[in-house]
Structures are given as structure tokens and as C-alpha cells.
PDB file of C-alpha atoms in Angstrom:
ATOM      1  CA  TYR U   1     111.280  85.523 121.623  1.00 79.00           C
ATOM      2  CA  SER U   2     110.758  85.904 117.603  1.00 91.00           C
ATOM      3  CA  TYR U   3     113.760  85.075 115.258  1.00 93.00           C
ATOM      4  CA  ARG U   4     112.797  88.825 114.086  1.00 95.00           C
ATOM      5  CA  MET U   5     113.400  90.073 118.195  1.00 91.00           C
ATOM      6  CA  ILE U   6     116.606  88.078 118.300  1.00 91.00           C
ATOM      7  CA  ASP U   7     118.221  89.648 115.259  1.00 95.00           C
ATOM      8  CA  THR U   8     117.078  93.307 116.567  1.00 94.00           C
ATOM      9  CA  ILE U   9     118.953  92.223 120.205  1.00 91.00           C
ATOM     10  CA  ILE U  10     122.075  91.310 118.719  1.00 93.00           C
ATOM     11  CA  GLU U  11     121.976  94.105 115.864  1.00 95.00           C
ATOM     12  CA  GLU U  12     121.745  96.396 118.682  1.00 95.00           C
ATOM     13  CA  LEU U  13     124.521  94.336 121.162  1.00 94.00           C
ATOM     14  CA  ASN U  14     126.758  94.443 118.237  1.00 95.00           C
ATOM     15  CA  GLN U  15     126.399  98.606 118.451  1.00 95.00           C
ATOM     16  CA  HIS U  16     127.634  98.431 121.840  1.00 94.00           C
ATOM     17  CA  ASN U  17     124.334  99.351 122.671  1.00 95.00           C
ATOM     18  CA  ILE U  18     122.879  97.576 126.175  1.00 95.00           C
ATOM     19  CA  GLY U  19     119.341  95.978 126.925  1.00 93.00           C
ATOM     20  CA  ILE U  20     117.182  94.901 129.276  1.00 92.00           C
ATOM     21  CA  VAL U  21     115.613  91.302 128.993  1.00 87.00           C
ATOM     22  CA  GLU U  22     113.361  89.148 131.215  1.00 87.00           C
ATOM     23  CA  HIS U  23     114.851  86.060 133.298  1.00 82.00           C
ATOM     24  CA  ASP U  24     113.293  83.355 135.113  1.00 85.00           C
ATOM     25  CA  THR U  25     113.479  85.421 138.297  1.00 89.00           C
ATOM     26  CA  CYS U  26     113.913  88.979 137.496  1.00 88.00           C
ATOM     27  CA  PRO U  27     115.089  91.058 134.481  1.00 90.00           C
ATOM     28  CA  GLY U  28     118.831  91.678 133.919  1.00 88.00           C
ATOM     29  CA  ILE U  29     120.750  94.046 131.979  1.00 91.00           C
ATOM     30  CA  ILE U  30     123.081  92.704 128.714  1.00 91.00           C
ATOM     31  CA  GLY U  31     125.469  94.442 126.677  1.00 93.00           C
ATOM     32  CA  ALA U  32     128.145  92.910 125.180  1.00 90.00           C
ATOM     33  CA  PHE U  33     131.860  92.254 126.789  1.00 87.00           C
ATOM     34  CA  ASN U  34     133.857  95.646 126.634  1.00 90.00           C
ATOM     35  CA  ALA U  35     134.870  98.707 128.512  1.00 90.00           C
ATOM     36  CA  SER U  36     132.033 100.943 126.499  1.00 93.00           C
ATOM     37  CA  VAL U  37     129.128  99.022 127.705  1.00 94.00           C
ATOM     38  CA  ALA U  38     130.418  98.221 131.110  1.00 93.00           C
ATOM     39  CA  GLU U  39     131.075 102.272 131.705  1.00 94.00           C
ATOM     40  CA  GLN U  40     127.496 102.335 130.146  1.00 94.00           C
ATOM     41  CA  ILE U  41     126.029 100.376 132.686  1.00 94.00           C
ATOM     42  CA  THR U  42     127.920 101.324 135.604  1.00 95.00           C
ATOM     43  CA  GLN U  43     126.455 104.763 134.866  1.00 95.00           C
ATOM     44  CA  LEU U  44     123.039 103.568 134.360  1.00 93.00           C
ATOM     45  CA  LYS U  45     122.628 101.835 137.666  1.00 92.00           C
ATOM     46  CA  GLN U  46     124.533 104.930 139.352  1.00 95.00           C
ATOM     47  CA  ARG U  47     127.177 102.616 140.758  1.00 92.00           C
ATOM     48  CA  SER U  48     130.658 102.554 141.792  1.00 94.00           C
ATOM     49  CA  PRO U  49     133.516 101.761 138.943  1.00 90.00           C
ATOM     50  CA  ASN U  50     135.276  99.697 141.266  1.00 93.00           C
ATOM     51  CA  LYS U  51     132.691  97.366 141.722  1.00 92.00           C
ATOM     52  CA  GLY U  52     132.714  93.874 139.194  1.00 87.00           C
ATOM     53  CA  PHE U  53     130.139  92.749 137.322  1.00 86.00           C
ATOM     54  CA  ILE U  54     129.083  88.887 136.909  1.00 85.00           C
ATOM     55  CA  VAL U  55     129.915  87.728 133.316  1.00 84.00           C
ATOM     56  CA  LEU U  56     128.204  84.476 132.929  1.00 84.00           C
ATOM     57  CA  VAL U  57     130.313  82.499 130.289  1.00 87.00           C
ATOM     58  CA  PRO U  58     129.105  78.916 128.747  1.00 88.00           C
ATOM     59  CA  ASN U  59     132.262  76.963 129.293  1.00 88.00           C
ATOM     60  CA  PRO U  60     135.568  77.103 131.272  1.00 86.00           C
ATOM     61  CA  ASP U  61     137.503  77.741 127.837  1.00 87.00           C
ATOM     62  CA  TRP U  62     136.089  81.283 128.100  1.00 88.00           C
ATOM     63  CA  LEU U  63     137.895  82.003 131.556  1.00 88.00           C
ATOM     64  CA  HIS U  64     141.294  82.549 129.634  1.00 84.00           C
ATOM     65  CA  GLN U  65     139.621  85.301 127.818  1.00 84.00           C
ATOM     66  CA  LEU U  66     138.533  86.479 131.335  1.00 84.00           C
ATOM     67  CA  THR U  67     141.743  86.254 133.580  1.00 86.00           C
ATOM     68  CA  GLN U  68     145.162  85.655 133.128  1.00 84.00           C
ATOM     69  CA  ASN U  69     145.992  83.403 136.340  1.00 88.00           C
ATOM     70  CA  ILE U  70     143.827  80.975 137.372  1.00 89.00           C
ATOM     71  CA  SER U  71     145.271  78.768 140.884  1.00 91.00           C
ATOM     72  CA  LYS U  72     145.591  75.178 140.982  1.00 93.00           C
ATOM     73  CA  HIS U  73     143.137  75.145 143.621  1.00 95.00           C
ATOM     74  CA  SER U  74     140.242  77.026 140.941  1.00 91.00           C
ATOM     75  CA  LYS U  75     141.162  74.909 138.368  1.00 89.00           C
ATOM     76  CA  GLN U  76     140.632  71.465 140.365  1.00 93.00           C
ATOM     77  CA  LEU U  77     136.929  73.287 141.642  1.00 93.00           C
ATOM     78  CA  LEU U  78     136.226  73.651 137.698  1.00 90.00           C
ATOM     79  CA  SER U  79     136.849  70.151 136.811  1.00 91.00           C
ATOM     80  CA  GLN U  80     135.313  68.967 139.826  1.00 93.00           C
ATOM     81  CA  TYR U  81     132.344  70.998 139.584  1.00 92.00           C
ATOM     82  CA  TRP U  82     131.637  72.380 135.958  1.00 88.00           C
TER      83      TRP U  82
END
């Protein structure tokens, strides 16, 4: 992607829009991490609101923003494999 294209993508994501981008194996839906974007994606994919999403995070520190309780066993696995 060009810098101009990346800037456009960032602007769209900041406005709570969703997008489709190429990945190494298949296209993926991207969006900001918030409830309105989750609802848009749920409607677009016609999926049950009870189904979860795969959320990619850059490092374990981000997990505290996504969950309240991380078990001791999970913390051990994180430190071992991440």
C-alpha cells in the first residue's frame, strides 16, 4: 500500500467505518475496536451477535484492555509462548 492509501484507510477507520484488506491467505474485514464497528460487521456477515470475533493484538499488554480476568494458567502460557 502507498502512504496515501494507508492515510485514507486510517481516516476511514477513525470514522468507525469498516474495510476489507488483503492478507497473505485471504481477505479480512478490518475496523476499529468498538461496539458500533462490531455491529456493522455482524450485520454485514449476517452472523449471530452471540458469536465472538478474532482480535489480533500486538503484545500481551493489550489483553488488559480486552478482558478483566486472566487466569494464572493463561498468564503462564502467555509468558511461555509469547
